[in-house]
Coordinates of C-alpha atoms and ligand atoms in Angstrom, one line a residue:
X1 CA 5.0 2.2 -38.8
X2 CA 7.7 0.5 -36.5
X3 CA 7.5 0.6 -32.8
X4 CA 11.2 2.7 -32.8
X5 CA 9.0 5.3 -35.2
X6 CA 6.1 5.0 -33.1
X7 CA 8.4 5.9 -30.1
X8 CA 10.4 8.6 -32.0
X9 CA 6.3 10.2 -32.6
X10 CA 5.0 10.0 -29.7
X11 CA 8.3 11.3 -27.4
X12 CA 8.0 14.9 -26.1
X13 CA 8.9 17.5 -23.5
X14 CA 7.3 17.4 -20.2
X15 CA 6.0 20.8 -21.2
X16 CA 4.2 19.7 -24.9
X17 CA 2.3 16.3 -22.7
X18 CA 1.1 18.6 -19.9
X19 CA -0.8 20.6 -23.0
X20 CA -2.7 17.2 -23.1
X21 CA -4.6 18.2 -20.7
X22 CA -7.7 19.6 -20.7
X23 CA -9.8 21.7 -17.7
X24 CA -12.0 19.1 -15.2
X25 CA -9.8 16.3 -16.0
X26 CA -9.0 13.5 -13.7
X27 CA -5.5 11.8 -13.6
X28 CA -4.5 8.8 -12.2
X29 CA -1.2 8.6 -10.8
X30 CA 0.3 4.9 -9.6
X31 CA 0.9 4.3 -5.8
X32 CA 4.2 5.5 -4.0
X33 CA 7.7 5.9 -6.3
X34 CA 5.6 5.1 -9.4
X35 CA 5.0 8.7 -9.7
X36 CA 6.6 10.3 -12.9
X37 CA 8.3 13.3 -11.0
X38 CA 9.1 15.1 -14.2
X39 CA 5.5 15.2 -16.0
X40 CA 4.4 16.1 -11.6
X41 CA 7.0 19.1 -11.9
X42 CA 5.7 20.4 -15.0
X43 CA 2.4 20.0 -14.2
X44 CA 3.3 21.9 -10.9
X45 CA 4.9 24.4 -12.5
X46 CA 2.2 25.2 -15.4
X47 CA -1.5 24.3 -12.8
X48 CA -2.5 27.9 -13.1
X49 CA -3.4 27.4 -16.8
X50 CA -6.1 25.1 -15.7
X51 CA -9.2 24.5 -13.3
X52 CA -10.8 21.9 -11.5
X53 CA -7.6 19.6 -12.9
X54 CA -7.3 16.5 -10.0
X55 CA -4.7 14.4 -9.2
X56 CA -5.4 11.0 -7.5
X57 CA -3.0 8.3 -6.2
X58 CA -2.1 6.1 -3.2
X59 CA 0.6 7.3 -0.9
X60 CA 2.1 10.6 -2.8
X61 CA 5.6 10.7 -2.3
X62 CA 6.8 14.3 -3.1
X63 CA 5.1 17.7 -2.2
X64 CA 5.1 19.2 -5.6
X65 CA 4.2 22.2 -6.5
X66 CA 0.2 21.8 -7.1
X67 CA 0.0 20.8 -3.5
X68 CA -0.7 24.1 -2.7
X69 CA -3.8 25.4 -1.3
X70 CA -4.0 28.6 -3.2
X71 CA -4.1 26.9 -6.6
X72 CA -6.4 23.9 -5.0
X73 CA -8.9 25.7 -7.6
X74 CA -6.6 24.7 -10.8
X75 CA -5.3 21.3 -9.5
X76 CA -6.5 19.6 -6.3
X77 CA -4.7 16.3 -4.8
X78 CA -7.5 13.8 -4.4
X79 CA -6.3 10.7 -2.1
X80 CA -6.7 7.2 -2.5
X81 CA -3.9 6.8 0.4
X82 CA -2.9 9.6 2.4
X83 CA 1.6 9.7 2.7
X84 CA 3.8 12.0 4.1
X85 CA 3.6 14.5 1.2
X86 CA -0.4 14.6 1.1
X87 CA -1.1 14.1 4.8
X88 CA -1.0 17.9 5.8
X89 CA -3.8 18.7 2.8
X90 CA -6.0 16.0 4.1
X91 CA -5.9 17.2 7.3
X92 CA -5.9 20.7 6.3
X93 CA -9.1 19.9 4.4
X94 CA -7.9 21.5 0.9
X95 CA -7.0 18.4 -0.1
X96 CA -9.8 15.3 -0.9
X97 CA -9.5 11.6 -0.6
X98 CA -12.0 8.6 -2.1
X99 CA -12.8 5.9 0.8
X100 CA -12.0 2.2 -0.7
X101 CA -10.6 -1.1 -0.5
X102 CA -7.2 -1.0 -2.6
X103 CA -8.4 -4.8 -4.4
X104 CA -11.5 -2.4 -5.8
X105 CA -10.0 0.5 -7.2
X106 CA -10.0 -1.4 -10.5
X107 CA -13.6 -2.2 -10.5
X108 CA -14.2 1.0 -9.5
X109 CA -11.8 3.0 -12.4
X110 CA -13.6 0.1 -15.1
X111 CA -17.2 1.1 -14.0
X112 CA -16.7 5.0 -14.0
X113 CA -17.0 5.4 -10.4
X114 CA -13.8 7.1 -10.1
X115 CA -13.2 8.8 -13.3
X116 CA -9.5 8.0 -15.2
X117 CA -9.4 10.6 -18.5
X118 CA -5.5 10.5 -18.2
X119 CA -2.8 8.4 -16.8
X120 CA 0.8 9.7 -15.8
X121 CA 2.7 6.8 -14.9
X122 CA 6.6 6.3 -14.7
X123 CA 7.7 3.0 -17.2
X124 CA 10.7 1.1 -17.5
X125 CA 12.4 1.7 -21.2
X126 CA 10.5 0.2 -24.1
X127 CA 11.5 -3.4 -24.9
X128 CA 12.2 -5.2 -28.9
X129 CA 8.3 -5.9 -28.7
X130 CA 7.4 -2.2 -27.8
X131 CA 6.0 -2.9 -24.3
X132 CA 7.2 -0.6 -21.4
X133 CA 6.9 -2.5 -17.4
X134 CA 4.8 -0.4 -14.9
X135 CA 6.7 -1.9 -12.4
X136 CA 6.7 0.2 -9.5
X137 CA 2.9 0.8 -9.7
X138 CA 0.9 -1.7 -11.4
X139 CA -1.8 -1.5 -9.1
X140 CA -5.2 0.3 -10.3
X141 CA -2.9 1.8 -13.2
X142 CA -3.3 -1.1 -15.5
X143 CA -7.0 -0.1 -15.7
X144 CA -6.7 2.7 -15.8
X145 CA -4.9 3.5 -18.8
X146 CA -7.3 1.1 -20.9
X147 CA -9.8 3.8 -19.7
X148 CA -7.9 6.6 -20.1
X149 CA -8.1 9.2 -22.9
X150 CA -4.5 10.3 -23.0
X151 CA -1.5 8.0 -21.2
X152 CA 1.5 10.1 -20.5
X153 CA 4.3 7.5 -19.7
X154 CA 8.0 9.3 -18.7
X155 CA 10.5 6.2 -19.5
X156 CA 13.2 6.3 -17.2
X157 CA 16.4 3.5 -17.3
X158 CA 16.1 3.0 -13.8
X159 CA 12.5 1.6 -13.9
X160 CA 13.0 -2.1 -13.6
X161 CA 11.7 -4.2 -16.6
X162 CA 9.5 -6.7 -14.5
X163 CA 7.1 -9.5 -15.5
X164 CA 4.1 -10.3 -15.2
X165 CA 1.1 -8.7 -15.8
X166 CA 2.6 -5.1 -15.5
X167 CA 2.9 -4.3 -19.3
X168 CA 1.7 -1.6 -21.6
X169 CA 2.5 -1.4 -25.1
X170 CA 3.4 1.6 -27.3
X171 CA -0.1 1.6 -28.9
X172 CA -1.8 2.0 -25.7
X173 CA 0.3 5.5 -25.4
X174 CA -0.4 8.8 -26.0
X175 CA 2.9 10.4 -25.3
X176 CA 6.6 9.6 -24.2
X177 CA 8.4 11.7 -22.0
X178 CA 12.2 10.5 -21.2
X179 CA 14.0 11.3 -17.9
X180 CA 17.0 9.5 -16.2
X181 CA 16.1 10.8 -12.5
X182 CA 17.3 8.1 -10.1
X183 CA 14.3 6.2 -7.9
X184 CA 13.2 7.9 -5.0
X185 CA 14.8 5.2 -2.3
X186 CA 12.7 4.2 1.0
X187 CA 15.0 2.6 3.9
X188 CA 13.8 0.6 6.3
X189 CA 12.8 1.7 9.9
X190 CA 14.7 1.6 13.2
X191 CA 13.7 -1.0 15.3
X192 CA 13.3 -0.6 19.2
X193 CA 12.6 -2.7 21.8
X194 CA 8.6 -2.8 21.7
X195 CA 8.9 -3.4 17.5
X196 CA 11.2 -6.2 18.1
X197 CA 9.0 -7.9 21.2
X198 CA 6.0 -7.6 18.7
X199 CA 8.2 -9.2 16.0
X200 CA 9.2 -12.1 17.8
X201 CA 5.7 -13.1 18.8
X202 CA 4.7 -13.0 15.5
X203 CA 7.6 -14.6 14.6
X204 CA 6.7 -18.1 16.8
X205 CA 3.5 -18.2 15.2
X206 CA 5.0 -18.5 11.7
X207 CA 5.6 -21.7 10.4
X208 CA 8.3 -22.5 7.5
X209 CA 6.8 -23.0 4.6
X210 CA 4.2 -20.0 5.1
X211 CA 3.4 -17.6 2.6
X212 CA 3.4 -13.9 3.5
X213 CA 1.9 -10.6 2.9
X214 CA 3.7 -7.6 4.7
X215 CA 2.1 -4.2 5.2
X216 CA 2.8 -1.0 5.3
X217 CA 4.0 0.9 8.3
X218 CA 7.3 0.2 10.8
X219 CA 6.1 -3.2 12.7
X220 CA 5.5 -4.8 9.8
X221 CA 9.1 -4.7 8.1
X222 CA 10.2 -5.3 12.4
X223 CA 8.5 -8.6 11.7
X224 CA 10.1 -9.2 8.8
X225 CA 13.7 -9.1 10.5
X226 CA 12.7 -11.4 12.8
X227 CA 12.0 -14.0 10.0
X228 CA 15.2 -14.7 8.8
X229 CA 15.8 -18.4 10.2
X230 CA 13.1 -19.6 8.7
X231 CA 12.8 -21.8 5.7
X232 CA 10.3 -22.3 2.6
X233 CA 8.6 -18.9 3.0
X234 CA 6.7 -17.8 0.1
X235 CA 5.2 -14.5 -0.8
X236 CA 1.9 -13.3 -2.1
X237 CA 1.6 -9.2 -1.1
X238 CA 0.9 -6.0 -2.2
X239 CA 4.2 -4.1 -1.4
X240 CA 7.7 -5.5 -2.1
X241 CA 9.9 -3.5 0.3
X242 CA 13.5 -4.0 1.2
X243 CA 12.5 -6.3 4.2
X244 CA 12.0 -9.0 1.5
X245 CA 15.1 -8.5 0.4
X246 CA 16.3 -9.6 3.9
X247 CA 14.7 -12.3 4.0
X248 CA 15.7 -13.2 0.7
X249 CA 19.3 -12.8 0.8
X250 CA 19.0 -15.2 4.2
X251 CA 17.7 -17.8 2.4
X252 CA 14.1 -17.7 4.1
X253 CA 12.1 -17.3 1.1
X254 CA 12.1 -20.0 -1.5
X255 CA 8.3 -19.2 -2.6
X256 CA 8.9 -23.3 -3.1
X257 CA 6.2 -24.3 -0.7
X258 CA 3.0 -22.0 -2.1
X259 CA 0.0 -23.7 -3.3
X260 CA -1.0 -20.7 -5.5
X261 CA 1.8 -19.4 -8.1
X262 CA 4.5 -21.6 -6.7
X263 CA 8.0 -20.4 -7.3
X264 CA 6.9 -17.0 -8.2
X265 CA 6.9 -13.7 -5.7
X266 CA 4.1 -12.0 -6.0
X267 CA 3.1 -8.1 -5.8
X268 CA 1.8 -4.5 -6.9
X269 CA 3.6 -2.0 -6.1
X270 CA 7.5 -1.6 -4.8
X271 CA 9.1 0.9 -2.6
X272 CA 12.2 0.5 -0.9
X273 CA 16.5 0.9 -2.2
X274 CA 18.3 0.8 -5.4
X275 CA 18.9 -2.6 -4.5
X276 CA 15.2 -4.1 -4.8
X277 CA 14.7 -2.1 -7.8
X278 CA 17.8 -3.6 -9.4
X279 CA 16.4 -7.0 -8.0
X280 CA 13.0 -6.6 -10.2
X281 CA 14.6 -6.0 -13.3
X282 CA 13.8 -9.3 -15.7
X283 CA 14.1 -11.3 -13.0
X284 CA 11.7 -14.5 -13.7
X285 CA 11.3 -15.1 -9.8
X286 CA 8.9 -12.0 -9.3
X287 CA 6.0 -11.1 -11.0
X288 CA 4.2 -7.6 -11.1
X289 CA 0.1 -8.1 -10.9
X290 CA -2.8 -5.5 -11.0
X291 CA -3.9 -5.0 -7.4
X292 CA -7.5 -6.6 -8.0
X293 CA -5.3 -9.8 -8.7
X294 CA -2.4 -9.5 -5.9
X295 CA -5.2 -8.5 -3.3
X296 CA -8.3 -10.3 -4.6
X297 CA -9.6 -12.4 -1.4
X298 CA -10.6 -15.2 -3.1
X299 CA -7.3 -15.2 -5.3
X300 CA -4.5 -14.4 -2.2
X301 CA -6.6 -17.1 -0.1
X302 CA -5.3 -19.7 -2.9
X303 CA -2.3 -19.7 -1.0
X304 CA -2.8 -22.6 1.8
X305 CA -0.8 -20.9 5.1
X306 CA -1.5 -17.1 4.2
X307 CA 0.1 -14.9 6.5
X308 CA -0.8 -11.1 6.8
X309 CA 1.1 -8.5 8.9
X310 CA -0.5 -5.5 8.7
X311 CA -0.4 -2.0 11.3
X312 CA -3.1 -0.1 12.9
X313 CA -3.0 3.2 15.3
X314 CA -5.9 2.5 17.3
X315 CA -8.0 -0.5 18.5
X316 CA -10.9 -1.1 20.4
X317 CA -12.0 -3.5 23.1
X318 CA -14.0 -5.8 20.1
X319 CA -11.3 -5.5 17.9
X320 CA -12.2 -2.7 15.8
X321 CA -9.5 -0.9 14.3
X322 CA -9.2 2.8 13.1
X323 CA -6.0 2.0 11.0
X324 CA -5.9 5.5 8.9
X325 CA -7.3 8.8 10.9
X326 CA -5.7 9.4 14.4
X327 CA -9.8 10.8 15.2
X328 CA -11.1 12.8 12.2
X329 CA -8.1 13.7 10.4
X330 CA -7.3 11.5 7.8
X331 CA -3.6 9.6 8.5
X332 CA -2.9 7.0 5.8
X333 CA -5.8 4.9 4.5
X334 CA -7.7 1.5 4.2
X335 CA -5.4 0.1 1.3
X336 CA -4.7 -3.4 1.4
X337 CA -5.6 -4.3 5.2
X338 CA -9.2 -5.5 4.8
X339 CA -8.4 -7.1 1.5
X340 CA -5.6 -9.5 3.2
X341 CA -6.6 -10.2 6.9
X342 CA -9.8 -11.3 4.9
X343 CA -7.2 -13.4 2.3
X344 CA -5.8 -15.1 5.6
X345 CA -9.5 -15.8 6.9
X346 CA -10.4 -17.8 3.8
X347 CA -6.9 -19.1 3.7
X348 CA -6.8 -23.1 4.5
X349 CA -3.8 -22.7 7.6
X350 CA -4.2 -18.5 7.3
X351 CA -3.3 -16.4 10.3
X352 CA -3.7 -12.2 9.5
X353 CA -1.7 -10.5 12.2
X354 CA -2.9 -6.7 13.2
X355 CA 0.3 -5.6 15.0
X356 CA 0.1 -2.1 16.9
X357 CA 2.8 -0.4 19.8
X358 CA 0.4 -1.0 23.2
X359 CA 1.1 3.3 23.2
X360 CA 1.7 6.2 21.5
X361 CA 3.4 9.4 22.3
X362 CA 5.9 8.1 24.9
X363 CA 3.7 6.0 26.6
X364 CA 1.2 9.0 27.6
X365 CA -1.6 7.0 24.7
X366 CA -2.9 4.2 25.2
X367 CA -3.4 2.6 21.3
X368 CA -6.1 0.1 23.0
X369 CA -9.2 2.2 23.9
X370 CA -13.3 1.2 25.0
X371 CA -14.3 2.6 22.0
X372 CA -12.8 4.0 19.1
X373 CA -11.8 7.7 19.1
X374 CA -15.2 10.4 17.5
X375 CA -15.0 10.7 13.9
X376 CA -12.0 7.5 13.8
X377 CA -12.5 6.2 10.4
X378 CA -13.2 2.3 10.8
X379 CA -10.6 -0.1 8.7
X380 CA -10.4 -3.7 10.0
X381 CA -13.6 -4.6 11.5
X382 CA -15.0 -6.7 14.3
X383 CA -16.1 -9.5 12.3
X384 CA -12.6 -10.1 10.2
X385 CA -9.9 -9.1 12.7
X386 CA -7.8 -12.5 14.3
X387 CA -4.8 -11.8 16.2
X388 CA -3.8 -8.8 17.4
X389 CA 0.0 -8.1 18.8
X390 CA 1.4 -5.9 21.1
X391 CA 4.7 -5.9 22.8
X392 CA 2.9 -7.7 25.9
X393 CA 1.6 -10.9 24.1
X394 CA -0.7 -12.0 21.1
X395 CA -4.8 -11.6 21.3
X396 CA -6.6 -14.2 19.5
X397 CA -10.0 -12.6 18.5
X398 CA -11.7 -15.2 15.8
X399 CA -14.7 -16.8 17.2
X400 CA -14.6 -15.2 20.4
X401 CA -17.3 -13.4 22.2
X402 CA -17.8 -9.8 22.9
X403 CA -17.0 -10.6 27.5
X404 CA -14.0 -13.1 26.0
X405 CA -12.2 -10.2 23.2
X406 CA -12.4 -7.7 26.2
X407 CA -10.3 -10.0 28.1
X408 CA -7.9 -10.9 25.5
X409 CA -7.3 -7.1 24.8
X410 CA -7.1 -5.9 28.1
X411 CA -4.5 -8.7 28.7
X412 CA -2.2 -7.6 25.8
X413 CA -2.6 -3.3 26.9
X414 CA 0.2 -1.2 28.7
X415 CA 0.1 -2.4 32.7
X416 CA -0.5 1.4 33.1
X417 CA -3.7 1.6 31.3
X418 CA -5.2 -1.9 32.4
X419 CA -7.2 -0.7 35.5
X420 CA -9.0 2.5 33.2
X421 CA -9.6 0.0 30.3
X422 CA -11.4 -2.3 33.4
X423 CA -13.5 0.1 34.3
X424 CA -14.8 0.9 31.1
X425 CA -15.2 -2.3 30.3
X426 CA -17.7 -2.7 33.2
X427 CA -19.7 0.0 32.1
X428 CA -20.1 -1.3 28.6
X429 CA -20.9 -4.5 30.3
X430 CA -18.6 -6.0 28.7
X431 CA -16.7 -7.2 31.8
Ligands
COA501 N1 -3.3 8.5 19.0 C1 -2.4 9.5 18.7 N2 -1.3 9.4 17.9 C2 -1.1 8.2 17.5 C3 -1.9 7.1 17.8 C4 -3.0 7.3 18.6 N3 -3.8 6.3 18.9 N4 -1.4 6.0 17.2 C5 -0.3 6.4 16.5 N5 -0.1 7.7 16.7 C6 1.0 8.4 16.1 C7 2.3 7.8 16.4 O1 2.9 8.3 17.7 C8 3.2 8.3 15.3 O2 3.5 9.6 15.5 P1 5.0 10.1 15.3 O3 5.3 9.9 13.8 O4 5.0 11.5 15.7 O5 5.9 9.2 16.1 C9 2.2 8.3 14.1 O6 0.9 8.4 14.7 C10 2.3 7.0 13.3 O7 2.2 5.8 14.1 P2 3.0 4.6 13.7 O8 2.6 3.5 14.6 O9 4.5 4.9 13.7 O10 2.5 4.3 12.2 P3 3.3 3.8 10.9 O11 4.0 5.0 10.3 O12 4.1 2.6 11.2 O13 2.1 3.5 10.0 C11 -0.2 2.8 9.7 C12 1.1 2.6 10.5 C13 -1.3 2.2 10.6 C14 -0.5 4.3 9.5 C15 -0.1 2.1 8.4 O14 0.2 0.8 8.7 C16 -1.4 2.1 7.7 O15 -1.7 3.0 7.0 N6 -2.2 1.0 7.8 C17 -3.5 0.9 7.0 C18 -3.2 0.4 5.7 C19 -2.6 -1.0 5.7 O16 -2.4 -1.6 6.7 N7 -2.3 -1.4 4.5 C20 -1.7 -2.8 4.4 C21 -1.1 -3.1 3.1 S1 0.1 -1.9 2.6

């Protein structure tokens, strides 16, 4: 059989794949605008047919219908990465999440650990060899559809054909469902005065000729503007974002200067405007990588002069930082943090940045605290964190002592908040 007859079999309404399921199932969805909104919709719209059905992904981007706690029964959201759609289930409790590093969710799909029996994934059309790019979400999705028992791919013409290892071919698919739904679009974030001062720190610290990983979250696409003189920069990351795009269209990124992959971008997962997805498509400068690749330790660190930006919401007086829960209720997740301030740690010339506001709440918050918030749940931990910025200077934390880090972070916290953080210090003895 041909691959175009092979297409023409396998293609189908939303409606006809969703009957592919079967009760208890477990789906794996990629991260962010990877999503297939149409199969989502359907599903949404026929969950009361099943029970105990989950759905699992990295930062959802649409509330569809299933997110719904009176139907949790038939078809529960199950988090690898909180976002603004599944936030309010986490916290509400009717929703669920799974604890991990984003480089591991692989490992963990291949040894069973999290259970993949289908994949819904959006695709980019099929090409002359029958391969479809999973270029928005390559991430864990790769492995997960050699696990999976069915793979429901909708094929939409506005899904960038990419390279690299982002491919699944026609054989590997259970059904086809066609839409022509344009790309959710992500802009980037306003920039104040306290993102920019954090920014430009960062900024000095960067030398041209660095290759970067950029996070998730507002400050780290702030430091990204602030880039745009430089020269030679390379990247090795997880998300590709519309910041890059900045930087690329003022010349700052060459990826010319990396020691790992030279020449090439290098990500998992994209999310920002029409005009990075147009950017993606066959486009031999970027290359699309499973997320145990992109955020592999031991396989970012190849890249002599790593630099990681990543966000966190609150940080303690050792450096520990509660990057996903704001206390107990679940905010965002671990994803890539660990995996790349660790990258920049094994990095010959690395420097991971933790950037974070000195307040939240219009100043009333302190982000800086003794000791982490009851019930925080720990991301970056005391033994990998380096610098850490705020808008009032740059803590360097590596190698320092418990009396020393105190010091440093006090020294970087809101004037306001210095004399309480003091105090408290003394009583842990720390001061
Ligand atoms: N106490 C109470 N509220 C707090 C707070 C604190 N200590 N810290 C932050 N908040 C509030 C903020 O005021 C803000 O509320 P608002 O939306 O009402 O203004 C909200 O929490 C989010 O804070 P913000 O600093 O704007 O976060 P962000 O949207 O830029 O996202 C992270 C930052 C930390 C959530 C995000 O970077 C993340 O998930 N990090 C972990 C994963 C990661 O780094 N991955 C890296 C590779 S992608």
């Amino acid at each position: 059989m041909s691959i175009q007859q092979s297409y023409a079999q396998k293609r189908m309404s939303a409606q006809d794949a969703i009957n592919l399921l079967k009760n208890d199932d477990f789906i794996i969805v990629p991260t962010g605008v990877g999503e297939p909104p149409t199969l989502l919709t359907a599903l949404s719209e026929q969950r009361r047919a099943f029970r105990n059905v989950k759905v699992s992904q990295i930062l959802a981007m649409r509330k569809y219908g299933y997110f719904d706690p009176e139907t949790v029964d038939c078809v529960q959201h199950v988090a690898l990465f909180f976002g603004g759609a599944s936030r309010p289930c986490g916290q509400a409790g009717w929703g669920d999440f799974i604890p991990n590093y984003f480089s591991e969710i692989p490992s963990m799909i291949e040894r069973g650990q999290i259970a993949s029996d289908v994949v819904f994934s959006m695709a980019s059309p099929m090409d002359a060899h029958g391969y479809f790019s999973l270029s928005l979400g390559t991430d864990y999705t790769m492995e997960a559809v050699a696990k999976a028992r069915v793979v429901v791919l909708e094929v939409n013409p506005n899904v960038p054909f990419a390279y690299g290892n982002c491919h699944v071919h026609i054989s590997q698919v259970t059904a086809l469902v066609e839409s022509e739904e344009a790309i959710t679009e992500v802009g980037l974030p306003k920039i104040g005065p306290v993102q920019e001062a954090i920014g430009k720190f960062v900024a000095d610290m960067i030398d041209d000729g660095s290759t970067l990983q950029i996070g998730y979250g507002g400050i780290p696409d702030a430091v990204v503007m602030q880039l745009t003189q430089k020269r030679d920069l390379g990247i090795h990351t997880e998300m590709i974002g519309d910041g890059i795009m900045t930087l690329l269209e003022s010349g700052a990124i060459t990826n010319r200067r990396k020691t790992h992959m030279p020449g090439k971008m290098v990500a998992t997962f994209a999310l920002g405007s029409k005009k990075l997805y147009t950017f993606m498509d066959r486009n031999p400068m970027l290359e699309m990588h499973p997320v145990n690749f992109t955020n592999d330790p031991y396989e970012a660190a190849k890249n002599d002069n790593l630099v990681t930006i990543n966000a966190t919401l609150q940080i303690d007086l050792l450096g520990q930082c509660g990057s996903e829960s704001i206390g107990d209720a679940p905010y965002s997740g671990t994803g890539g943090q660990v995996d790349f301030v660790r990258s920049a740690n094994r990095s010959r010339g690395g420097k991971s940045f933790i950037v974070v506001p000195s307040t939240a709440k219009s100043d009333k918050i302190s982000r800086i605290v003794p000791v982490l918030s009851p019930g925080t749940h720990l991301t970056t931990s005391k033994n990998d964190i380096n610098y850490v910025v705020t808008e009032y200077g740059v803590a360097q934390l590596r190698g320092k002592s418990a009396k020393q880090r105190a010091l440093e972070m006090i020294n970087i916290t809101h004037p306001d908040f210095r004399p309480a953080l003091r105090e408290a210090a003394k009583q842990m003895r720390l001061l």
